Amino acid sequence: MRVLLIGSTGYIGRFVAERLLADPAVQLTALGRGDDADVRFDLATGSPGALTRFFDAVHPGVVVNCAGATRGGARDLTRHNTVAVATICEALRRSRCGARLVQIGCGSEYGPSQPGSSTAEDAVPRPGGPYGVSKLAATELVLGSGLDAVVLRVFSPAGPGTPAGSPLGRLAEAMRRAMQSGDGELRLGGLAAQRDFVDVRDVARAVHAASLSAAQGVINIGSGRAVRLRDAAATLARVAGYGGALHELDAPPGAMRPLIGHPRSESLGHRDGLGHHRPDPLGHHRPDPLGHRDHRGDPEHTAPVAYPYPDGCGGWQQADVRTARDRLGWRPRIHLEESLADIWMEAACRI
């Protein structure tokens, strides 16, 4: 089976490429903007006609699109996440290859959800920011294209290669700086949100399964369990061997909630320790001043500026992953503690 992978150098794309290359039945061709791609093509500026000619020449059986942007203004996000997918869909419609399309969507397409609930594929999407809007528009283009296509809505990917600018990446970097400078106290903010983290290697397995299946429509890819970021921070401190005190800036007024040394801290590596936290009724969170040191009660240094959680999904998100189990035969295998250990290993190499 010949697979054309778009976006093979991105965070998810690298692991998808690795997974597909491990399958002896797959002949992989990478298309992208970088010099390391087998074929160079910019989806945001290239024409559908040029891409059609390439499809007809290579004749892939499956096209996997992992390309896109997670940051930038609305114009850039629309160009890289929506216009690019429109180009792929139009090129496939014109082409004689008849390839199946596997599109990588995201949980941000759903927007905020009710605390304690699991979001299924039939939920009405209400994205809370331009990123989610641009990805939802791409999903609608795929679903309305008439192609043999499936959209995998990936919730919050984690594990090796996690971008330094992501919430978990910033946590690891803050801890690295604290350990490197010998700080005995680390103060963190923006930890009230609860997210459904899924290891990027499990995402790659889902993409592989979707490439081989006949499933169409939207399929959620997540762990099925929401984890509060403060619990992820406590587990990251444990796997890193950080012996200092870890405090949360978002504690209720008049109190600074300690994250380390608190009784009965839960291990995120065990399934029955996930998803049983009290939901946060508010979808607004303070910023993430990760790495700010303790200034011994100086109010000028302890009050962060308010901002919403960057994915536009409010205080809670948890995927209903039964469709992935039933239609792809896929289940997550890697626990969050292992994902966090791999994130820390990469951060520790910078010490």
Coordinates of C-alpha atoms in Angstrom, one line a residue, residues 217-339:
G217 CA -16.7 10.4 9.4
V218 CA -15.3 11.7 12.7
I219 CA -13.5 9.5 15.3
N220 CA -12.3 10.8 18.7
I221 CA -8.7 9.9 19.7
G222 CA -8.0 10.4 23.4
S223 CA -7.5 8.5 26.7
G224 CA -11.1 8.9 27.8
R225 CA -10.0 10.5 31.1
A226 CA -9.6 14.1 32.1
V227 CA -6.6 15.0 34.2
R228 CA -6.1 18.2 36.0
L229 CA -2.9 20.0 35.1
R230 CA -2.0 20.4 38.7
D231 CA -2.0 16.6 39.1
A232 CA 0.2 16.3 36.0
A233 CA 2.6 18.9 37.5
A234 CA 2.8 16.9 40.7
T235 CA 3.5 13.7 38.8
L236 CA 6.1 15.4 36.6
A237 CA 7.9 16.6 39.8
R238 CA 8.0 13.1 41.1
V239 CA 9.4 11.5 37.9
A240 CA 11.9 14.4 37.6
G241 CA 13.0 13.8 41.2
Y242 CA 12.4 17.5 42.1
G243 CA 12.6 17.7 45.9
G244 CA 11.5 21.3 46.3
A245 CA 8.1 22.6 47.2
L246 CA 5.6 23.1 44.3
H247 CA 2.9 25.7 44.8
E248 CA -0.1 26.6 42.7
L249 CA -0.7 30.3 42.1
D250 CA -4.4 29.6 41.2
A251 CA -5.3 28.5 44.8
P252 CA -8.3 30.1 46.4
P253 CA -7.9 33.7 47.7
G254 CA -5.9 33.7 51.0
A255 CA -4.3 30.3 50.4
M256 CA -1.4 29.0 48.3
R257 CA -2.2 25.3 47.5
P258 CA 0.9 23.1 47.9
L259 CA 1.2 20.4 45.1
I260 CA 4.1 18.5 46.6
G261 CA 3.8 17.1 50.1
H262 CA 0.0 17.1 49.9
P263 CA -1.5 13.9 51.4
R264 CA -2.5 11.1 49.0
S265 CA -1.1 12.6 45.8
E266 CA -2.3 10.5 43.0
S267 CA -0.1 8.7 40.4
L268 CA -1.2 9.4 36.9
G269 CA 0.3 6.1 35.7
H270 CA -2.6 4.1 37.0
R271 CA -5.9 4.1 35.2
D272 CA -8.0 4.2 38.3
G273 CA -6.2 7.4 39.4
L274 CA -7.5 9.4 36.4
G275 CA -10.5 11.4 35.8
H276 CA -11.9 11.4 39.4
H277 CA -11.1 15.0 40.3
R278 CA -13.7 17.5 41.2
P279 CA -14.5 19.6 38.1
D280 CA -13.6 23.2 38.0
P281 CA -16.9 25.1 37.5
L282 CA -15.1 28.0 35.8
G283 CA -13.7 28.0 32.3
H284 CA -11.4 31.0 33.0
H285 CA -7.8 30.5 34.1
R286 CA -4.9 32.7 35.0
P287 CA -1.9 32.7 32.8
D288 CA 0.9 30.2 33.0
P289 CA 3.8 32.0 34.7
L290 CA 5.7 28.7 34.8
G291 CA 9.1 28.9 36.2
H292 CA 8.5 32.0 38.3
R293 CA 10.5 31.7 41.5
D294 CA 9.2 32.3 45.0
H295 CA 9.6 35.9 45.9
R296 CA 8.6 35.4 49.6
G297 CA 5.2 36.9 49.4
D298 CA 6.0 39.9 47.4
P299 CA 2.6 40.8 45.8
E300 CA 4.2 42.3 42.8
H301 CA 5.5 38.9 41.8
T302 CA 2.6 36.7 42.8
A303 CA -0.4 38.0 40.8
P304 CA -0.5 36.7 37.3
V305 CA -2.5 38.3 34.5
A306 CA -5.7 36.5 33.6
Y307 CA -6.1 34.7 30.3
P308 CA -8.2 31.7 29.1
Y309 CA -6.7 28.3 28.6
P310 CA -5.1 28.6 25.1
D311 CA -7.1 25.9 23.3
G312 CA -10.4 27.6 23.8
C313 CA -11.9 24.6 25.6
G314 CA -12.5 26.1 29.0
G315 CA -11.9 24.2 32.2
W316 CA -12.8 20.7 31.1
Q317 CA -12.4 18.3 28.2
Q318 CA -12.7 14.5 28.1
A319 CA -13.2 12.4 25.0
D320 CA -15.7 9.6 24.5
V321 CA -13.4 7.1 22.7
R322 CA -15.8 4.2 22.2
T323 CA -16.1 4.8 18.4
A324 CA -12.3 4.4 18.0
R325 CA -12.5 1.1 19.9
D326 CA -15.5 -0.2 17.9
R327 CA -14.5 1.1 14.4
L328 CA -10.7 1.0 14.5
G329 CA -10.0 -1.6 17.1
W330 CA -7.9 1.1 18.9
R331 CA -7.4 1.7 22.5
P332 CA -4.8 3.9 24.2
R333 CA -1.9 1.9 25.7
I334 CA 0.6 4.4 27.1
H335 CA -0.2 5.9 30.5
L336 CA 0.3 9.6 31.2
E337 CA 3.1 8.9 33.7
E338 CA 5.2 7.3 30.9
S339 CA 4.4 10.3 28.6

